[in-house]
Amino acid sequence: MIIYGTRGKVIPGAQINNMACKSCGGQSHSTFGVLRHFHIFWIPLFPTMQSPGTECLKCKQTLMGKELPDQVRQDIKEAVFTKGRVLPAFSGLVLLAIVFAFAGYAGHETSKKEAAYLEQPAVNDYYIVNLPKLFTKSDPTHPYGILKVKTISGGQLEVMVANYAYNRPGGAQQAITKHETTQAGYFAAESFSIDAGDLKKLKADGALHSIKR
Ligand SMILES: [Zn+2]
């Protein structure tokens, strides 16, 4: 369950003595600002409302936003909604930006590694592949499988094919990280050859999804 909504706070401002109360004629008012922000799990994402207000010190009549004279409204806004008070309402956005920047960096590092693996294949490399793009007789509902490099000689890779297939690339990745791929019978007994020079083309075609080493 995602918890989200808006939360608000009242920021007290200075007393003003230059506005006549429409109700009692009193000149003195306290001022304040209502700052509301949208939050997800109480992390503020962005402000949704910044409304200045006044309260008559004599009769307690309250005026908000557009009910205030333009100049008074402007003065309270400037005094109350300072950067220091409003910027924290954006802290979730800053957090999101950091998360995305990190994800982008991690993705960039992965593709750099993969480019190196394509250039210099090694024995025991795992290739997560799109089976229907390699083998015509494949189950289209479980298109992802794993190849393992058995030997490399003279620019030819001898690879083994997994006996298992997955509906998502993540399923194949998990099989590798959970060491299922090292268990007996995971790969079929027969192997086939790939020209090392074709790896980049397979990657570009989407037949080779990703490489794990
Ligand atoms: Zn009043």
PDB file of C-alpha atoms and ligand atoms in Angstrom:
ATOM      1  CA  MET A   1       0.000   0.000   0.000  1.00  0.00           C
ATOM      2  CA  ILE A   2       1.286   3.430  -0.937  1.00  0.00           C
ATOM      3  CA  ILE A   3       0.491   6.120   1.616  1.00  0.00           C
ATOM      4  CA  TYR A   4       0.212   9.550   0.064  1.00  0.00           C
ATOM      5  CA  GLY A   5      -1.702  12.812   0.432  1.00  0.00           C
ATOM      6  CA  THR A   6      -1.120  16.355   1.517  1.00  0.00           C
ATOM      7  CA  ARG A   7       0.093  17.665   4.824  1.00  0.00           C
ATOM      8  CA  GLY A   8       0.143  21.240   5.960  1.00  0.00           C
ATOM      9  CA  LYS A   9       1.651  23.521   8.509  1.00  0.00           C
ATOM     10  CA  VAL A  10       0.995  27.048   9.688  1.00  0.00           C
ATOM     11  CA  ILE A  11       3.993  29.384   9.684  1.00  0.00           C
ATOM     12  CA  PRO A  12       3.532  32.329  12.049  1.00  0.00           C
ATOM     13  CA  GLY A  13       4.417  35.806  10.702  1.00  0.00           C
ATOM     14  CA  ALA A  14       4.818  39.290  12.216  1.00  0.00           C
ATOM     15  CA  GLN A  15       2.023  41.474  13.596  1.00  0.00           C
ATOM     16  CA  ILE A  16       0.732  44.200  11.252  1.00  0.00           C
ATOM     17  CA  ASN A  17      -1.006  47.399  12.355  1.00  0.00           C
ATOM     18  CA  ASN A  18      -1.945  49.033   9.059  1.00  0.00           C
ATOM     19  CA  MET A  19      -5.107  47.203   7.944  1.00  0.00           C
ATOM     20  CA  ALA A  20      -8.631  47.975   9.156  1.00  0.00           C
ATOM     21  CA  CYS A  21     -10.679  44.921  10.146  1.00  0.00           C
ATOM     22  CA  LYS A  22     -13.850  44.762   8.033  1.00  0.00           C
ATOM     23  CA  SER A  23     -15.729  43.354  10.988  1.00  0.00           C
ATOM     24  CA  CYS A  24     -14.652  45.482  13.982  1.00  0.00           C
ATOM     25  CA  GLY A  25     -12.422  48.204  12.498  1.00  0.00           C
ATOM     26  CA  GLY A  26      -9.395  47.139  14.565  1.00  0.00           C
ATOM     27  CA  GLN A  27      -6.002  47.870  13.009  1.00  0.00           C
ATOM     28  CA  SER A  28      -3.881  45.090  14.530  1.00  0.00           C
ATOM     29  CA  HIS A  29      -3.656  41.642  12.975  1.00  0.00           C
ATOM     30  CA  SER A  30      -1.426  38.662  13.374  1.00  0.00           C
ATOM     31  CA  THR A  31      -0.188  37.177  10.108  1.00  0.00           C
ATOM     32  CA  PHE A  32       0.578  33.604   9.101  1.00  0.00           C
ATOM     33  CA  GLY A  33       1.096  31.395   6.062  1.00  0.00           C
ATOM     34  CA  VAL A  34      -0.389  27.984   5.365  1.00  0.00           C
ATOM     35  CA  LEU A  35       2.051  25.756   3.509  1.00  0.00           C
ATOM     36  CA  ARG A  36       0.732  22.432   2.241  1.00  0.00           C
ATOM     37  CA  HIS A  37       2.768  19.811   0.413  1.00  0.00           C
ATOM     38  CA  PHE A  38       2.063  16.534  -1.348  1.00  0.00           C
ATOM     39  CA  HIS A  39       3.749  13.575   0.295  1.00  0.00           C
ATOM     40  CA  ILE A  40       4.357   9.894  -0.406  1.00  0.00           C
ATOM     41  CA  PHE A  41       5.075   7.968   2.798  1.00  0.00           C
ATOM     42  CA  TRP A  42       5.429  11.356   4.508  1.00  0.00           C
ATOM     43  CA  ILE A  43       8.330  12.347   2.278  1.00  0.00           C
ATOM     44  CA  PRO A  44       7.359  15.797   0.919  1.00  0.00           C
ATOM     45  CA  LEU A  45       7.456  15.875  -2.892  1.00  0.00           C
ATOM     46  CA  PHE A  46       6.295  19.383  -3.774  1.00  0.00           C
ATOM     47  CA  PRO A  47       4.211  22.230  -2.272  1.00  0.00           C
ATOM     48  CA  THR A  48       0.524  22.248  -3.242  1.00  0.00           C
ATOM     49  CA  MET A  49      -0.527  25.464  -1.505  1.00  0.00           C
ATOM     50  CA  GLN A  50       1.108  28.598  -0.157  1.00  0.00           C
ATOM     51  CA  SER A  51      -1.619  30.802   1.266  1.00  0.00           C
ATOM     52  CA  PRO A  52      -1.084  33.889   3.425  1.00  0.00           C
ATOM     53  CA  GLY A  53      -3.608  34.850   6.095  1.00  0.00           C
ATOM     54  CA  THR A  54      -4.391  37.361   8.825  1.00  0.00           C
ATOM     55  CA  GLU A  55      -6.303  37.197  12.092  1.00  0.00           C
ATOM     56  CA  CYS A  56      -7.765  40.307  13.752  1.00  0.00           C
ATOM     57  CA  LEU A  57      -6.352  40.556  17.262  1.00  0.00           C
ATOM     58  CA  LYS A  58      -9.606  41.999  18.584  1.00  0.00           C
ATOM     59  CA  CYS A  59     -12.447  39.979  16.997  1.00  0.00           C
ATOM     60  CA  LYS A  60     -10.431  37.019  15.599  1.00  0.00           C
ATOM     61  CA  GLN A  61     -11.833  37.416  12.085  1.00  0.00           C
ATOM     62  CA  THR A  62      -9.612  35.504   9.674  1.00  0.00           C
ATOM     63  CA  LEU A  63      -8.853  36.460   6.075  1.00  0.00           C
ATOM     64  CA  MET A  64      -7.060  34.112   3.668  1.00  0.00           C
ATOM     65  CA  GLY A  65      -5.379  34.513   0.280  1.00  0.00           C
ATOM     66  CA  LYS A  66      -7.500  36.505  -2.180  1.00  0.00           C
ATOM     67  CA  GLU A  67      -9.587  38.001   0.639  1.00  0.00           C
ATOM     68  CA  LEU A  68      -6.540  40.087   1.580  1.00  0.00           C
ATOM     69  CA  PRO A  69      -5.597  43.390  -0.079  1.00  0.00           C
ATOM     70  CA  ASP A  70      -2.956  42.736  -2.789  1.00  0.00           C
ATOM     71  CA  GLN A  71      -0.137  44.570  -1.012  1.00  0.00           C
ATOM     72  CA  VAL A  72      -0.760  42.894   2.357  1.00  0.00           C
ATOM     73  CA  ARG A  73      -0.958  39.488   0.681  1.00  0.00           C
ATOM     74  CA  GLN A  74       2.330  40.102  -1.142  1.00  0.00           C
ATOM     75  CA  ASP A  75       4.114  41.358   2.005  1.00  0.00           C
ATOM     76  CA  ILE A  76       3.053  38.342   4.078  1.00  0.00           C
ATOM     77  CA  LYS A  77       4.031  35.915   1.295  1.00  0.00           C
ATOM     78  CA  GLU A  78       7.521  37.389   1.073  1.00  0.00           C
ATOM     79  CA  ALA A  79       8.011  37.372   4.839  1.00  0.00           C
ATOM     80  CA  VAL A  80       6.610  33.919   5.508  1.00  0.00           C
ATOM     81  CA  PHE A  81       7.350  31.715   2.485  1.00  0.00           C
ATOM     82  CA  THR A  82      11.116  32.047   2.512  1.00  0.00           C
ATOM     83  CA  LYS A  83      13.324  29.587   0.610  1.00  0.00           C
ATOM     84  CA  GLY A  84      14.349  27.973   3.871  1.00  0.00           C
ATOM     85  CA  ARG A  85      10.732  27.104   4.634  1.00  0.00           C
ATOM     86  CA  VAL A  86       9.513  26.188   1.149  1.00  0.00           C
ATOM     87  CA  LEU A  87      12.494  24.188  -0.193  1.00  0.00           C
ATOM     88  CA  PRO A  88      12.121  21.324   2.335  1.00  0.00           C
ATOM     89  CA  ALA A  89       8.717  20.676   0.706  1.00  0.00           C
ATOM     90  CA  PHE A  90      10.690  19.555  -2.376  1.00  0.00           C
ATOM     91  CA  SER A  91      13.033  17.198  -0.512  1.00  0.00           C
ATOM     92  CA  GLY A  92      11.386  14.092  -2.001  1.00  0.00           C
ATOM     93  CA  LEU A  93      12.040  15.389  -5.513  1.00  0.00           C
ATOM     94  CA  VAL A  94      15.700  15.869  -4.642  1.00  0.00           C
ATOM     95  CA  LEU A  95      15.757  12.308  -3.304  1.00  0.00           C
ATOM     96  CA  LEU A  96      14.116  11.011  -6.500  1.00  0.00           C
ATOM     97  CA  ALA A  97      16.644  12.900  -8.633  1.00  0.00           C
ATOM     98  CA  ILE A  98      19.492  11.257  -6.684  1.00  0.00           C
ATOM     99  CA  VAL A  99      17.917   7.797  -7.084  1.00  0.00           C
ATOM    100  CA  PHE A 100      17.491   8.289 -10.848  1.00  0.00           C
ATOM    101  CA  ALA A 101      21.003   9.653 -11.239  1.00  0.00           C
ATOM    102  CA  PHE A 102      22.357   6.607  -9.405  1.00  0.00           C
ATOM    103  CA  ALA A 103      20.244   4.182 -11.467  1.00  0.00           C
ATOM    104  CA  GLY A 104      21.483   5.905 -14.636  1.00  0.00           C
ATOM    105  CA  TYR A 105      25.090   5.620 -13.467  1.00  0.00           C
ATOM    106  CA  ALA A 106      24.673   1.938 -12.536  1.00  0.00           C
ATOM    107  CA  GLY A 107      23.109   1.238 -15.949  1.00  0.00           C
ATOM    108  CA  HIS A 108      25.987   2.998 -17.664  1.00  0.00           C
ATOM    109  CA  GLU A 109      28.545   0.935 -15.711  1.00  0.00           C
ATOM    110  CA  THR A 110      26.704  -2.290 -16.641  1.00  0.00           C
ATOM    111  CA  SER A 111      26.744  -1.477 -20.347  1.00  0.00           C
ATOM    112  CA  LYS A 112      30.468  -0.605 -20.139  1.00  0.00           C
ATOM    113  CA  LYS A 113      31.135  -3.997 -18.522  1.00  0.00           C
ATOM    114  CA  GLU A 114      29.008  -5.746 -21.137  1.00  0.00           C
ATOM    115  CA  ALA A 115      30.850  -4.068 -23.976  1.00  0.00           C
ATOM    116  CA  ALA A 116      34.089  -5.450 -22.495  1.00  0.00           C
ATOM    117  CA  TYR A 117      32.552  -8.958 -22.143  1.00  0.00           C
ATOM    118  CA  LEU A 118      31.431  -8.848 -25.785  1.00  0.00           C
ATOM    119  CA  GLU A 119      34.929  -7.843 -26.843  1.00  0.00           C
ATOM    120  CA  GLN A 120      36.678 -10.455 -24.691  1.00  0.00           C
ATOM    121  CA  PRO A 121      34.406 -13.454 -24.091  1.00  0.00           C
ATOM    122  CA  ALA A 122      35.549 -15.805 -21.318  1.00  0.00           C
ATOM    123  CA  VAL A 123      34.878 -19.425 -20.408  1.00  0.00           C
ATOM    124  CA  ASN A 124      31.946 -19.691 -17.935  1.00  0.00           C
ATOM    125  CA  ASP A 125      30.338 -16.437 -19.129  1.00  0.00           C
ATOM    126  CA  TYR A 126      26.550 -16.660 -18.987  1.00  0.00           C
ATOM    127  CA  TYR A 127      24.507 -15.258 -21.855  1.00  0.00           C
ATOM    128  CA  ILE A 128      20.878 -14.499 -21.121  1.00  0.00           C
ATOM    129  CA  VAL A 129      19.256 -14.938 -24.505  1.00  0.00           C
ATOM    130  CA  ASN A 130      15.950 -14.493 -26.251  1.00  0.00           C
ATOM    131  CA  LEU A 131      15.371 -18.099 -27.318  1.00  0.00           C
ATOM    132  CA  PRO A 132      12.866 -17.535 -30.182  1.00  0.00           C
ATOM    133  CA  LYS A 133      15.456 -15.298 -31.854  1.00  0.00           C
ATOM    134  CA  LEU A 134      18.033 -18.103 -31.740  1.00  0.00           C
ATOM    135  CA  PHE A 135      15.956 -21.248 -32.080  1.00  0.00           C
ATOM    136  CA  THR A 136      12.818 -21.478 -34.163  1.00  0.00           C
ATOM    137  CA  LYS A 137      11.245 -24.164 -31.984  1.00  0.00           C
ATOM    138  CA  SER A 138      10.967 -22.176 -28.732  1.00  0.00           C
ATOM    139  CA  ASP A 139       8.146 -21.573 -26.316  1.00  0.00           C
ATOM    140  CA  PRO A 140       7.132 -17.925 -26.914  1.00  0.00           C
ATOM    141  CA  THR A 141       5.601 -17.660 -23.415  1.00  0.00           C
ATOM    142  CA  HIS A 142       9.019 -18.461 -21.849  1.00  0.00           C
ATOM    143  CA  PRO A 143      11.396 -16.761 -24.256  1.00  0.00           C
ATOM    144  CA  TYR A 144      14.400 -16.242 -21.948  1.00  0.00           C
ATOM    145  CA  GLY A 145      17.096 -18.843 -21.506  1.00  0.00           C
ATOM    146  CA  ILE A 146      20.755 -19.108 -20.605  1.00  0.00           C
ATOM    147  CA  LEU A 147      23.820 -20.106 -22.565  1.00  0.00           C
ATOM    148  CA  LYS A 148      27.098 -20.896 -20.812  1.00  0.00           C
ATOM    149  CA  VAL A 149      30.455 -20.625 -22.543  1.00  0.00           C
ATOM    150  CA  LYS A 150      32.165 -24.036 -22.275  1.00  0.00           C
ATOM    151  CA  THR A 151      35.295 -23.476 -24.353  1.00  0.00           C
ATOM    152  CA  ILE A 152      36.796 -20.814 -26.567  1.00  0.00           C
ATOM    153  CA  SER A 153      39.206 -21.660 -29.340  1.00  0.00           C
ATOM    154  CA  GLY A 154      40.100 -19.973 -32.579  1.00  0.00           C
ATOM    155  CA  GLY A 155      37.392 -17.350 -32.238  1.00  0.00           C
ATOM    156  CA  GLN A 156      34.705 -20.008 -31.792  1.00  0.00           C
ATOM    157  CA  LEU A 157      32.686 -20.232 -28.585  1.00  0.00           C
ATOM    158  CA  GLU A 158      31.298 -23.601 -27.642  1.00  0.00           C
ATOM    159  CA  VAL A 159      28.188 -22.906 -25.580  1.00  0.00           C
ATOM    160  CA  MET A 160      25.796 -25.071 -23.589  1.00  0.00           C
ATOM    161  CA  VAL A 161      22.051 -24.392 -23.627  1.00  0.00           C
ATOM    162  CA  ALA A 162      19.941 -24.415 -20.456  1.00  0.00           C
ATOM    163  CA  ASN A 163      17.188 -26.998 -20.097  1.00  0.00           C
ATOM    164  CA  TYR A 164      15.079 -24.265 -18.493  1.00  0.00           C
ATOM    165  CA  ALA A 165      13.356 -21.178 -19.864  1.00  0.00           C
ATOM    166  CA  TYR A 166      11.836 -18.131 -18.188  1.00  0.00           C
ATOM    167  CA  ASN A 167       9.094 -15.627 -18.935  1.00  0.00           C
ATOM    168  CA  ARG A 168      11.302 -12.697 -17.859  1.00  0.00           C
ATOM    169  CA  PRO A 169      15.041 -11.943 -18.132  1.00  0.00           C
ATOM    170  CA  GLY A 170      14.945 -11.464 -14.332  1.00  0.00           C
ATOM    171  CA  GLY A 171      14.064 -15.153 -13.907  1.00  0.00           C
ATOM    172  CA  ALA A 172      17.196 -16.157 -15.795  1.00  0.00           C
ATOM    173  CA  GLN A 173      19.293 -13.680 -13.800  1.00  0.00           C
ATOM    174  CA  GLN A 174      17.995 -15.165 -10.549  1.00  0.00           C
ATOM    175  CA  ALA A 175      18.866 -18.691 -11.667  1.00  0.00           C
ATOM    176  CA  ILE A 176      22.462 -17.482 -12.093  1.00  0.00           C
ATOM    177  CA  THR A 177      22.700 -15.540  -8.815  1.00  0.00           C
ATOM    178  CA  LYS A 178      21.102 -18.432  -6.888  1.00  0.00           C
ATOM    179  CA  HIS A 179      23.635 -20.841  -8.453  1.00  0.00           C
ATOM    180  CA  GLU A 180      20.929 -23.021  -9.996  1.00  0.00           C
ATOM    181  CA  THR A 181      23.020 -22.904 -13.165  1.00  0.00           C
ATOM    182  CA  THR A 182      25.866 -24.799 -11.498  1.00  0.00           C
ATOM    183  CA  GLN A 183      23.640 -27.754 -10.585  1.00  0.00           C
ATOM    184  CA  ALA A 184      23.871 -31.007 -12.515  1.00  0.00           C
ATOM    185  CA  GLY A 185      21.414 -31.265 -15.382  1.00  0.00           C
ATOM    186  CA  TYR A 186      20.811 -27.523 -15.640  1.00  0.00           C
ATOM    187  CA  PHE A 187      22.400 -27.434 -19.081  1.00  0.00           C
ATOM    188  CA  ALA A 188      21.681 -29.831 -21.923  1.00  0.00           C
ATOM    189  CA  ALA A 189      24.436 -32.285 -22.780  1.00  0.00           C
ATOM    190  CA  GLU A 190      24.912 -31.172 -26.376  1.00  0.00           C
ATOM    191  CA  SER A 191      26.529 -27.834 -27.170  1.00  0.00           C
ATOM    192  CA  PHE A 192      26.781 -25.622 -30.213  1.00  0.00           C
ATOM    193  CA  SER A 193      29.190 -23.059 -31.628  1.00  0.00           C
ATOM    194  CA  ILE A 194      28.964 -19.295 -31.920  1.00  0.00           C
ATOM    195  CA  ASP A 195      31.473 -17.189 -33.810  1.00  0.00           C
ATOM    196  CA  ALA A 196      32.926 -14.684 -31.304  1.00  0.00           C
ATOM    197  CA  GLY A 197      32.635 -12.046 -34.005  1.00  0.00           C
ATOM    198  CA  ASP A 198      28.835 -12.530 -34.095  1.00  0.00           C
ATOM    199  CA  LEU A 199      28.293 -11.666 -30.418  1.00  0.00           C
ATOM    200  CA  LYS A 200      27.877  -7.945 -31.039  1.00  0.00           C
ATOM    201  CA  LYS A 201      25.383  -8.619 -33.816  1.00  0.00           C
ATOM    202  CA  LEU A 202      23.392 -10.955 -31.523  1.00  0.00           C
ATOM    203  CA  LYS A 203      23.393  -8.222 -28.874  1.00  0.00           C
ATOM    204  CA  ALA A 204      22.232  -5.605 -31.396  1.00  0.00           C
ATOM    205  CA  ASP A 205      19.451  -7.949 -32.645  1.00  0.00           C
ATOM    206  CA  GLY A 206      18.186  -8.468 -29.079  1.00  0.00           C
ATOM    207  CA  ALA A 207      18.936 -12.211 -29.310  1.00  0.00           C
ATOM    208  CA  LEU A 208      21.577 -11.680 -26.613  1.00  0.00           C
ATOM    209  CA  HIS A 209      19.830  -9.869 -23.768  1.00  0.00           C
ATOM    210  CA  SER A 210      22.635  -9.543 -21.226  1.00  0.00           C
ATOM    211  CA  ILE A 211      25.857 -11.108 -19.996  1.00  0.00           C
ATOM    212  CA  LYS A 212      26.770 -12.263 -16.487  1.00  0.00           C
ATOM    213  CA  ARG A 213      30.307 -13.058 -15.476  1.00  0.00           C
TER     214      ARG A 213
HETATM  215 ZN    ZN B   1     -11.760  42.582  13.958  1.00  0.00          ZN
END
